CSV table of C-alpha atoms in Angstrom, one decimal:
chain,number,residue,atom,x,y,z
R,5,UNK,CA,7.4,-6.2,-19.9
R,6,UNK,CA,7.3,-8.3,-16.8
R,7,UNK,CA,5.2,-11.1,-16.1
R,8,UNK,CA,5.0,-10.4,-12.4
R,9,UNK,CA,1.7,-9.1,-11.2
R,10,UNK,CA,1.8,-5.3,-10.3
R,11,UNK,CA,-0.1,-4.0,-7.4
R,12,UNK,CA,-0.9,-0.4,-6.8
R,13,UNK,CA,-1.9,0.9,-3.4
R,14,UNK,CA,-3.7,4.3,-3.4
R,15,UNK,CA,-4.6,6.4,-0.3
R,16,UNK,CA,-5.2,10.2,0.0
R,17,UNK,CA,-1.8,11.3,1.4
R,18,UNK,CA,0.4,8.3,0.4
R,19,UNK,CA,1.9,9.0,3.9
R,20,UNK,CA,0.4,6.1,5.9
R,21,UNK,CA,-1.8,3.1,4.7
R,22,UNK,CA,-0.6,2.8,1.3
R,23,UNK,CA,3.0,3.1,2.1
R,24,UNK,CA,2.5,0.4,5.0
R,25,UNK,CA,0.9,-2.1,2.5
R,26,UNK,CA,3.5,-1.5,-0.3
R,27,UNK,CA,6.5,-2.0,2.3
R,28,UNK,CA,4.7,-5.1,3.7
R,29,UNK,CA,3.6,-6.6,0.2
R,30,UNK,CA,7.5,-5.8,-1.1
R,31,UNK,CA,8.7,-7.6,1.9
R,32,UNK,CA,6.5,-10.6,2.0
R,33,UNK,CA,6.8,-11.0,-1.8
R,34,UNK,CA,10.5,-11.3,-2.3
R,35,UNK,CA,10.3,-10.3,-5.9
R,36,UNK,CA,7.3,-12.2,-6.8
R,37,UNK,CA,5.1,-9.0,-7.2
R,38,UNK,CA,5.9,-5.7,-8.6
R,39,UNK,CA,4.6,-3.1,-5.9
R,40,UNK,CA,3.8,0.7,-5.9
R,41,UNK,CA,1.9,3.3,-4.0
R,42,UNK,CA,0.7,6.6,-4.7
R,43,UNK,CA,-1.7,9.3,-3.3
R,44,UNK,CA,-4.5,11.5,-4.7
R,45,UNK,CA,-3.3,14.3,-2.5
R,46,UNK,CA,0.3,13.5,-1.5
R,47,UNK,CA,1.6,15.0,1.8
R,48,UNK,CA,5.0,16.2,2.2
R,49,UNK,CA,6.3,13.5,4.3
R,50,UNK,CA,5.3,10.0,5.6
R,51,UNK,CA,3.6,9.9,9.1
R,52,UNK,CA,6.4,9.6,11.8
R,53,UNK,CA,4.2,6.9,13.7
R,54,UNK,CA,3.7,4.9,10.4
R,55,UNK,CA,7.5,4.9,10.4
R,56,UNK,CA,8.1,3.8,13.8
R,57,UNK,CA,5.5,1.1,13.5
R,58,UNK,CA,7.2,-0.5,10.4
R,59,UNK,CA,10.5,-0.1,12.0
R,60,UNK,CA,9.2,-2.4,15.0
R,61,UNK,CA,9.0,-4.9,11.9
R,62,UNK,CA,12.2,-4.3,10.8
R,63,UNK,CA,10.9,-2.4,7.6
R,64,UNK,CA,12.7,0.9,6.8
R,65,UNK,CA,10.5,3.6,5.5
R,66,UNK,CA,13.0,6.5,6.4
R,67,UNK,CA,13.8,6.6,2.6
R,68,UNK,CA,10.3,6.6,1.3
R,69,UNK,CA,8.1,9.6,0.4
R,70,UNK,CA,4.6,10.5,-0.7
R,71,UNK,CA,4.2,10.1,-4.6
R,72,UNK,CA,1.5,11.4,-6.6
R,73,UNK,CA,-1.3,9.2,-8.3
R,74,UNK,CA,-0.8,9.2,-12.0
R,75,UNK,CA,-2.9,7.6,-14.9
R,76,UNK,CA,0.1,5.7,-16.1
R,77,UNK,CA,0.6,4.0,-12.6
R,78,UNK,CA,-3.1,2.9,-12.6
R,79,UNK,CA,-2.7,1.5,-16.3
R,80,UNK,CA,0.5,-0.4,-15.3
R,81,UNK,CA,-1.3,-2.1,-12.3
R,82,UNK,CA,-3.1,-5.4,-12.5
R,83,UNK,CA,-4.6,-4.9,-9.1
R,84,UNK,CA,-5.4,-1.3,-7.6
R,85,UNK,CA,-6.4,-1.1,-3.8
R,86,UNK,CA,-7.8,2.0,-2.7
R,87,UNK,CA,-7.7,3.0,0.9
R,88,UNK,CA,-10.1,6.0,1.5
R,89,UNK,CA,-9.4,8.2,-1.4
R,90,UNK,CA,-12.9,7.9,-2.8
R,91,UNK,CA,-13.5,8.4,-6.6
R,92,UNK,CA,-10.1,10.1,-7.0
R,93,UNK,CA,-8.6,6.9,-8.8
R,94,UNK,CA,-9.2,6.4,-12.6
R,95,UNK,CA,-10.9,3.3,-13.5
R,96,UNK,CA,-9.6,1.2,-16.7
R,97,UNK,CA,-11.2,-1.9,-18.1
R,98,UNK,CA,-9.5,-5.1,-17.2
R,99,UNK,CA,-8.2,-3.9,-13.9
R,100,UNK,CA,-9.0,-5.6,-10.6
R,101,UNK,CA,-10.1,-2.8,-8.2
R,102,UNK,CA,-10.5,-3.4,-4.4
R,103,UNK,CA,-11.2,-1.0,-1.8
R,104,UNK,CA,-9.9,-1.7,1.7
R,105,UNK,CA,-11.7,0.2,4.5
R,106,UNK,CA,-9.0,1.0,7.4
R,107,UNK,CA,-8.7,3.6,9.9
R,108,UNK,CA,-6.4,6.5,8.6
R,109,UNK,CA,-3.4,6.7,10.8
R,110,UNK,CA,-3.2,10.4,10.1
R,111,UNK,CA,-2.8,12.3,13.5
R,112,UNK,CA,-2.6,9.0,15.3
R,113,UNK,CA,-0.1,7.9,17.9
R,114,UNK,CA,1.9,4.6,17.6
R,115,UNK,CA,-0.5,2.8,19.9
R,116,UNK,CA,-3.3,3.5,17.2
R,117,UNK,CA,-1.2,2.7,14.2
R,118,UNK,CA,0.0,-0.7,15.2
R,119,UNK,CA,-3.6,-2.3,14.8
R,120,UNK,CA,-4.0,-0.7,11.3
R,121,UNK,CA,-0.5,-2.1,10.5
R,122,UNK,CA,-1.4,-5.4,11.6
R,123,UNK,CA,-4.9,-5.6,9.6
R,124,UNK,CA,-2.8,-4.2,6.5
R,125,UNK,CA,-0.5,-7.1,7.0
R,126,UNK,CA,-3.1,-9.8,7.2
R,127,UNK,CA,-4.8,-8.2,4.1
R,128,UNK,CA,-1.5,-8.4,2.2
R,129,UNK,CA,-0.6,-11.9,3.2
R,130,UNK,CA,-4.0,-13.1,1.8
R,131,UNK,CA,-3.5,-11.0,-1.2
R,132,UNK,CA,-0.1,-12.3,-2.0
R,133,UNK,CA,-1.4,-15.9,-1.5
R,134,UNK,CA,-3.8,-15.4,-4.2
R,135,UNK,CA,-1.5,-13.5,-6.8
R,136,UNK,CA,1.8,-15.5,-6.4
R,137,UNK,CA,1.4,-18.6,-4.4
R,138,UNK,CA,4.5,-19.7,-2.9
């Protein structure tokens, strides 16, 4: 068992928003938070524009892949953050649920993905300050 807070980011395909959020929180937290991401209907690969947008920040998503949402992942999380996956995420007592309404980067070019990435970064930074103050 770990005393670290655990955050699960969920979007439909786990190919964009949730992958960016997980990578950004992992980067900023530096081991102070356990981070996972999943999709209610995972895609085959991560959105290439998302990979490129994250590479601009020095974060490599080239080895990441979309993962399916599981009940076990939700049960393990302290905070579950959904991003456009509707009611696909199971709800358990004692968990904190947040819904971040963000544009979907699917089918978007790099210029459209950057502001989504930057908004996710702002939200992740605020969440980290709350969960694991420096």
